Coordinates of N, CA and C in Angstrom, one line a residue:
M115 N 78.3 150.0 111.3 CA 76.8 150.2 111.4 C 76.5 151.7 111.6
A116 N 75.6 152.2 110.9 CA 75.2 153.6 111.0 C 74.5 153.9 112.3
R117 N 74.7 155.0 112.9 CA 74.1 155.3 114.2 C 72.7 155.9 113.9
K118 N 71.8 155.6 114.8 CA 70.4 156.2 114.6 C 70.5 157.7 115.0
K119 N 69.7 158.4 114.3 CA 69.6 159.9 114.6 C 68.5 160.0 115.7
L120 N 68.9 160.6 116.8 CA 67.9 160.9 117.8 C 67.0 162.0 117.5
S121 N 65.7 161.9 117.8 CA 64.8 163.1 117.5 C 65.1 164.2 118.6
R122 N 64.7 165.4 118.3 CA 64.9 166.5 119.2 C 64.3 166.2 120.6
T123 N 63.1 165.6 120.5 CA 62.4 165.3 121.8 C 63.2 164.3 122.6
K124 N 63.7 163.2 122.0 CA 64.5 162.2 122.7 C 65.8 162.9 123.3
K125 N 66.4 163.8 122.5 CA 67.6 164.4 123.0 C 67.3 165.3 124.2
L126 N 66.2 166.0 124.2 CA 65.8 166.8 125.3 C 65.5 166.0 126.5
A127 N 64.8 164.9 126.3 CA 64.4 164.0 127.4 C 65.7 163.4 128.0
L128 N 66.6 162.9 127.2 CA 67.8 162.4 127.7 C 68.6 163.4 128.4
C129 N 68.6 164.7 127.9 CA 69.3 165.8 128.6 C 68.7 166.0 130.0
G130 N 67.4 165.9 130.1 CA 66.7 166.1 131.4 C 67.1 165.0 132.4
V131 N 67.2 163.8 131.9 CA 67.5 162.6 132.8 C 69.0 162.8 133.2
L132 N 69.9 163.1 132.3 CA 71.3 163.2 132.6 C 71.6 164.4 133.5
S133 N 70.8 165.5 133.3 CA 71.0 166.7 134.1 C 70.5 166.3 135.6
S134 N 69.4 165.6 135.7 CA 69.0 165.2 137.0 C 70.0 164.3 137.7
L135 N 70.6 163.4 137.0 CA 71.6 162.6 137.5 C 72.8 163.4 138.0
Q136 N 73.2 164.4 137.3 CA 74.3 165.2 137.7 C 74.0 166.0 139.0
V137 N 72.7 166.5 139.0 CA 72.3 167.3 140.2 C 72.3 166.4 141.4
V138 N 71.9 165.1 141.3 CA 71.9 164.2 142.4 C 73.3 163.9 142.8
I139 N 74.2 163.7 141.9 CA 75.6 163.4 142.2 C 76.2 164.6 143.0
L140 N 75.9 165.8 142.5 CA 76.4 167.0 143.1 C 75.8 167.2 144.5
Y141 N 74.5 166.8 144.7 CA 73.9 166.9 146.0 C 74.6 166.0 147.0
F142 N 74.9 164.7 146.5 CA 75.6 163.8 147.4 C 77.0 164.4 147.7
S143 N 77.6 165.0 146.8 CA 79.0 165.6 147.0 C 78.8 166.7 148.1
S144 N 77.7 167.4 148.1 CA 77.5 168.4 149.1 C 77.2 167.9 150.5
V145 N 76.5 166.7 150.5 CA 76.2 166.1 151.8 C 77.4 165.4 152.4
F146 N 78.1 164.7 151.5 CA 79.3 163.9 152.0 C 80.6 164.7 151.6
S147 N 80.9 165.7 152.4 CA 81.9 166.7 152.0 C 83.3 166.1 151.9
I148 N 83.5 165.0 152.5 CA 84.8 164.4 152.4 C 85.2 163.9 151.0
I149 N 84.2 163.6 150.2 CA 84.4 163.2 148.8 C 83.7 164.1 147.8
D150 N 83.6 165.4 148.2 CA 82.9 166.4 147.4 C 83.6 166.5 146.0
L151 N 84.9 166.7 146.0 CA 85.6 166.8 144.7 C 85.6 165.6 143.8
T152 N 85.6 164.4 144.5 CA 85.6 163.2 143.7 C 84.2 163.0 143.0
L153 N 83.1 163.3 143.8 CA 81.8 163.2 143.2 C 81.6 164.3 142.1
A154 N 82.1 165.5 142.4 CA 81.9 166.5 141.4 C 82.7 166.1 140.1
A155 N 83.8 165.5 140.2 CA 84.6 165.0 139.1 C 83.8 163.8 138.3
L156 N 83.0 163.1 139.1 CA 82.2 162.0 138.5 C 81.2 162.5 137.5
T157 N 80.8 163.8 137.6 CA 79.8 164.4 136.7 C 80.4 164.5 135.3
V158 N 81.7 164.5 135.2 CA 82.4 164.7 133.9 C 82.0 163.5 133.0
F159 N 81.9 162.3 133.6 CA 81.5 161.1 132.8 C 80.1 161.3 132.2
V160 N 79.2 161.9 133.0 CA 77.9 162.1 132.4 C 77.9 163.1 131.3
M161 N 78.7 164.1 131.4 CA 78.9 165.1 130.4 C 79.6 164.5 129.1
I162 N 80.5 163.7 129.4 CA 81.2 163.0 128.2 C 80.2 162.2 127.5
F163 N 79.4 161.4 128.2 CA 78.4 160.6 127.5 C 77.5 161.5 126.7
S164 N 77.1 162.7 127.2 CA 76.2 163.6 126.4 C 76.9 164.1 125.2
V165 N 78.2 164.4 125.4 CA 79.0 165.0 124.2 C 79.1 163.9 123.1
I166 N 79.3 162.7 123.5 CA 79.5 161.6 122.5 C 78.1 161.2 121.9
E167 N 77.1 161.0 122.7 CA 75.9 160.4 122.3 C 74.9 161.5 121.8
I168 N 74.9 162.7 122.3 CA 73.9 163.6 121.9 C 74.5 164.7 121.0
G169 N 75.6 165.3 121.5 CA 76.3 166.3 120.8 C 75.6 167.6 120.6
G170 N 76.1 168.4 119.7 CA 75.5 169.7 119.4 C 75.5 170.6 120.6
K171 N 74.4 171.4 120.7 CA 74.2 172.3 121.8 C 73.7 171.7 123.1
Y172 N 73.3 170.5 123.0 CA 72.6 169.9 124.2 C 73.5 169.7 125.4
P173 N 74.8 169.4 125.3 CA 75.7 169.4 126.5 C 75.8 170.8 127.1
F174 N 75.8 171.8 126.3 CA 75.9 173.2 126.8 C 74.6 173.5 127.6
V175 N 73.5 173.1 127.1 CA 72.2 173.3 127.8 C 72.2 172.6 129.1
M176 N 72.7 171.3 129.1 CA 72.8 170.5 130.4 C 73.7 171.2 131.4
Y177 N 74.9 171.7 130.9 CA 75.8 172.4 131.8 C 75.1 173.6 132.4
A178 N 74.4 174.4 131.6 CA 73.7 175.6 132.2 C 72.7 175.3 133.2
V179 N 71.9 174.2 132.9 CA 70.8 173.8 133.8 C 71.4 173.3 135.1
V180 N 72.4 172.4 135.0 CA 73.0 171.8 136.2 C 73.7 172.8 137.0
S181 N 74.5 173.7 136.4 CA 75.2 174.7 137.1 C 74.2 175.6 137.9
T182 N 73.1 176.0 137.2 CA 72.2 176.9 137.9 C 71.5 176.2 139.0
L183 N 71.0 175.0 138.8 CA 70.3 174.3 139.9 C 71.2 174.0 141.0
A184 N 72.4 173.6 140.7 CA 73.4 173.2 141.8 C 73.7 174.5 142.7
L185 N 73.9 175.6 142.0 CA 74.2 176.8 142.8 C 73.0 177.3 143.6
I186 N 71.8 177.0 143.2 CA 70.6 177.4 143.9 C 70.3 176.4 145.0
I187 N 70.3 175.1 144.8 CA 69.8 174.1 145.8 C 70.8 173.4 146.7
L188 N 72.0 173.4 146.3 CA 73.0 172.6 147.1 C 73.2 173.4 148.4
P189 N 73.2 172.6 149.6 CA 73.5 173.3 150.8 C 74.9 173.7 151.0
Q190 N 75.9 173.0 150.5 CA 77.3 173.4 150.5 C 77.6 173.7 149.0
K191 N 78.1 174.9 148.8 CA 78.3 175.4 147.4 C 79.6 175.0 146.7
F192 N 80.6 174.5 147.5 CA 81.9 174.2 146.9 C 81.7 173.3 145.6
S193 N 81.0 172.2 145.7 CA 80.8 171.3 144.5 C 80.2 172.0 143.4
A194 N 79.2 172.9 143.7 CA 78.5 173.6 142.6 C 79.5 174.6 141.9
V195 N 80.3 175.2 142.7 CA 81.3 176.2 142.1 C 82.3 175.4 141.3
V196 N 82.8 174.3 141.8 CA 83.8 173.6 141.0 C 83.2 173.0 139.7
Y197 N 81.9 172.6 139.8 CA 81.2 172.1 138.6 C 81.0 173.2 137.6
A198 N 80.5 174.4 138.1 CA 80.2 175.5 137.2 C 81.5 176.1 136.6
L199 N 82.6 176.0 137.3 CA 83.8 176.7 136.8 C 84.8 175.7 136.1
F200 N 84.6 174.4 136.2 CA 85.5 173.5 135.5 C 84.8 172.2 135.0
F201 N 84.4 171.4 136.0 CA 83.9 170.0 135.6 C 82.8 170.0 134.6
G202 N 81.9 171.0 134.7 CA 80.7 171.0 133.9 C 81.0 171.3 132.4
W203 N 81.9 172.2 132.1 CA 82.2 172.5 130.7 C 83.5 171.9 130.2
Y204 N 84.3 171.4 131.0 CA 85.6 170.8 130.5 C 85.4 169.7 129.4
P205 N 84.4 168.8 129.5 CA 84.3 167.8 128.5 C 84.0 168.4 127.1
M206 N 83.3 169.5 127.0 CA 83.1 170.1 125.7 C 84.4 170.8 125.2
A207 N 85.1 171.4 126.1 CA 86.4 172.1 125.8 C 87.4 171.0 125.4
K208 N 87.4 169.9 126.1 CA 88.3 168.8 125.7 C 88.1 168.3 124.3
A209 N 86.8 168.1 124.0 CA 86.4 167.6 122.6 C 86.9 168.6 121.6
L210 N 86.8 169.9 121.9 CA 87.2 170.9 120.9 C 88.8 171.0 120.8
Y211 N 89.4 171.0 122.0 CA 90.9 171.1 122.0 C 91.6 169.9 121.3
E212 N 91.0 168.7 121.4 CA 91.6 167.5 120.8 C 91.5 167.5 119.3
R213 N 90.9 168.5 118.7 CA 90.9 168.6 117.2 C 92.2 169.2 116.7
F214 N 92.9 169.9 117.6 CA 94.2 170.5 117.3 C 95.3 169.5 117.4
N215 N 96.6 169.9 117.0 CA 97.7 169.0 117.2 C 97.9 168.8 118.7
P216 N 98.5 167.7 119.1 CA 98.7 167.4 120.5 C 99.3 168.4 121.4
V217 N 100.4 169.1 120.9 CA 101.1 170.1 121.6 C 100.1 171.3 121.9
V218 N 99.4 171.8 120.9 CA 98.5 172.9 121.1 C 97.3 172.4 122.0
A219 N 96.9 171.2 121.9 CA 95.8 170.7 122.7 C 96.2 170.7 124.2
W220 N 97.4 170.1 124.5 CA 97.8 170.1 125.9 C 98.0 171.5 126.4
L221 N 98.6 172.4 125.6 CA 98.8 173.8 126.1 C 97.4 174.4 126.4
L222 N 96.4 174.2 125.6 CA 95.1 174.8 125.8 C 94.5 174.2 127.1
K223 N 94.6 172.8 127.2 CA 94.1 172.2 128.4 C 94.7 172.7 129.7
F224 N 96.0 172.8 129.7 CA 96.6 173.3 130.9 C 96.3 174.8 131.2
I225 N 96.2 175.6 130.2 CA 95.8 177.0 130.4 C 94.4 177.0 130.9
T226 N 93.5 176.2 130.4 CA 92.1 176.1 130.8 C 92.1 175.7 132.3
F227 N 92.8 174.7 132.6 CA 92.8 174.2 134.0 C 93.3 175.2 135.0
N228 N 94.5 175.8 134.6 CA 95.1 176.8 135.6 C 94.2 178.0 135.8
V229 N 93.6 178.5 134.7 CA 92.7 179.7 134.9 C 91.6 179.3 135.8
S230 N 91.0 178.1 135.5 CA 89.8 177.7 136.3 C 90.3 177.5 137.8
F231 N 91.4 176.9 137.9 CA 91.9 176.6 139.3 C 92.1 177.9 140.1
I232 N 92.7 178.9 139.5 CA 92.9 180.1 140.2 C 91.6 180.8 140.5
I233 N 90.6 180.8 139.6 CA 89.3 181.4 139.8 C 88.6 180.7 140.9
I234 N 88.6 179.4 140.9 CA 88.0 178.6 141.9 C 88.6 178.9 143.3
Y235 N 89.9 178.9 143.3 CA 90.7 179.2 144.6 C 90.2 180.6 145.1
K236 N 90.2 181.6 144.3 CA 89.8 182.9 144.7 C 88.4 183.0 145.2
I237 N 87.5 182.3 144.5 CA 86.1 182.2 145.0 C 86.0 181.5 146.3
C238 N 86.7 180.4 146.5 CA 86.7 179.7 147.7 C 87.2 180.6 148.9
I239 N 88.2 181.4 148.7 CA 88.7 182.2 149.7 C 87.8 183.4 150.0
S240 N 87.3 184.1 148.9 CA 86.6 185.3 149.2 C 85.1 185.1 149.5
L241 N 84.4 184.2 148.8 CA 83.0 184.0 149.0 C 82.6 182.9 149.9
L242 N 83.4 181.8 149.9 CA 83.0 180.6 150.7 C 83.8 180.6 152.0
G243 N 84.8 181.5 152.1 CA 85.6 181.6 153.4 C 86.5 180.4 153.7
L244 N 86.9 179.7 152.7 CA 87.8 178.6 152.9 C 89.2 179.1 152.7
E245 N 90.1 178.7 153.7 CA 91.5 179.1 153.6 C 92.4 178.0 154.1
A246 N 93.7 178.2 153.9 CA 94.7 177.3 154.4 C 94.8 177.5 155.9
E247 N 94.9 176.4 156.6 CA 94.9 176.5 158.1 C 96.3 176.4 158.6
G248 N 96.5 176.9 159.8 CA 97.8 176.8 160.4 C 98.8 178.0 160.0
N249 N 100.0 177.7 160.2 CA 101.0 178.7 160.0 C 101.7 178.7 158.6
M250 N 101.0 178.1 157.7 CA 101.6 178.0 156.3 C 101.8 179.3 155.7
D251 N 103.0 179.4 155.0 CA 103.2 180.6 154.2 C 102.3 180.5 153.0
T252 N 101.4 181.5 152.7 CA 100.4 181.3 151.7 C 101.0 181.3 150.3
T253 N 102.2 181.9 150.1 CA 102.8 181.8 148.8 C 103.3 180.3 148.5
V254 N 103.9 179.7 149.5 CA 104.3 178.3 149.3 C 103.1 177.4 149.2
Y255 N 102.1 177.7 150.0 CA 100.8 176.9 149.9 C 100.2 177.0 148.5
K256 N 100.1 178.2 148.0 CA 99.5 178.4 146.6 C 100.3 177.7 145.6
A257 N 101.7 177.7 145.7 CA 102.5 177.1 144.7 C 102.4 175.6 144.7
V258 N 102.4 175.0 145.9 CA 102.3 173.6 146.1 C 100.9 173.1 145.6
M259 N 99.8 173.9 145.9 CA 98.5 173.5 145.5 C 98.4 173.5 143.9
L260 N 99.0 174.5 143.3 CA 99.0 174.7 141.9 C 99.8 173.5 141.2
I261 N 100.9 173.2 141.7 CA 101.7 172.1 141.2 C 101.0 170.8 141.3
L262 N 100.5 170.5 142.5 CA 99.7 169.3 142.8 C 98.5 169.2 141.9
G263 N 97.8 170.4 141.8 CA 96.6 170.4 140.9 C 96.9 170.1 139.5
N264 N 98.1 170.6 139.0 CA 98.4 170.3 137.6 C 98.8 168.8 137.4
I265 N 99.4 168.2 138.4 CA 99.7 166.8 138.3 C 98.4 166.0 138.3
A266 N 97.5 166.3 139.2 CA 96.2 165.7 139.3 C 95.5 165.8 138.0
F267 N 95.5 167.1 137.4 CA 94.8 167.3 136.2 C 95.4 166.5 135.0
L268 N 96.7 166.4 134.9 CA 97.3 165.6 133.9 C 96.8 164.1 134.0
M269 N 96.9 163.6 135.2 CA 96.4 162.2 135.4 C 94.9 162.1 135.1
F270 N 94.1 163.1 135.5 CA 92.7 163.1 135.2 C 92.4 163.1 133.7
D271 N 93.1 163.9 133.0 CA 92.9 164.0 131.5 C 93.3 162.8 130.8
I272 N 94.4 162.2 131.2 CA 94.8 160.9 130.6 C 93.8 159.8 130.9
M273 N 93.3 159.8 132.1 CA 92.3 158.8 132.5 C 91.0 159.0 131.7
L274 N 90.6 160.3 131.5 CA 89.4 160.6 130.7 C 89.6 160.0 129.2
R275 N 90.8 160.3 128.7 CA 91.1 159.8 127.3 C 90.9 158.3 127.2
L276 N 91.4 157.6 128.2 CA 91.3 156.1 128.3 C 89.9 155.6 128.4
V277 N 89.1 156.3 129.3 CA 87.7 155.9 129.5 C 86.9 156.2 128.2
I278 N 87.2 157.3 127.6 CA 86.5 157.7 126.3 C 86.8 156.6 125.2
T279 N 88.0 156.2 125.1 CA 88.4 155.2 124.1 C 87.8 153.9 124.5
L280 N 87.8 153.5 125.7 CA 87.2 152.2 126.2 C 85.7 152.3 125.9
Y281 N 85.0 153.4 126.2 CA 83.6 153.5 125.9 C 83.3 153.3 124.4
R282 N 84.0 154.1 123.6 CA 83.7 154.1 122.2 C 84.0 152.7 121.5
L283 N 85.1 152.0 122.0 CA 85.5 150.8 121.3 C 84.8 149.6 121.9
R284 N 84.5 149.6 123.2 CA 83.9 148.3 123.8 C 82.6 148.5 124.5
L285 N 82.6 149.4 125.5 CA 81.5 149.5 126.4 C 80.2 149.9 125.7
R286 N 80.2 150.8 124.7 CA 79.0 151.2 124.0 C 78.3 150.0 123.4
K287 N 79.0 149.1 122.8 CA 78.4 147.9 122.2 C 78.0 146.9 123.3
Q288 N 78.9 146.7 124.3 CA 78.6 145.7 125.4 C 77.4 146.1 126.2
L289 N 77.2 147.4 126.4 CA 76.0 147.9 127.2 C 74.8 148.0 126.4
G290 N 74.9 147.8 125.1 CA 73.7 147.9 124.2 C 73.3 149.4 123.9
I291 N 74.2 150.3 124.1 CA 73.8 151.7 123.9 C 73.7 152.0 122.4
D292 N 74.5 151.3 121.6 CA 74.5 151.5 120.2 C 73.1 151.1 119.6
K293 N 72.4 150.1 120.2 CA 71.1 149.7 119.8 C 70.0 150.6 120.4
L294 N 70.3 151.1 121.6 CA 69.3 152.0 122.3 C 69.2 153.4 121.7
L295 N 70.4 154.0 121.4 CA 70.4 155.3 120.9 C 70.5 155.4 119.4

């Protein structure tokens, strides 16, 4: 069945609603700091929905709006920084990378993650004042964090692929989104 083409007005309205949803999720991640990274990661699903259903420049506009609002209004900035430097734009990068052969795609994904991870780490240390506590050797700490981060990223990306496939093959129709949009 052919998909309906959304009008520009409907796309903008949907972007506004999805952007608001992401800001609310990020606000909760700021308030409940014990699950801040988990809730920030949850925004990826909203962005994936926008990439699949709206496409074009609209997910980029959403990313810019949500990043700006989160950095301005969130009381705790960690979630906003992580969103702005990784979770917000990764769904668009993932869609682009997966057009290449799998080896190149995974290489690009890991380069993207590691560069983002290092920048986020440096910002958290220098601007937000977050550091490793105790007597840990910072070199060992950094290496362990990078290794664990890459393992978590691998599992995260595989899970995203499964969720995207599930959404496209089953959930879209079961939720009636194919009729709605």
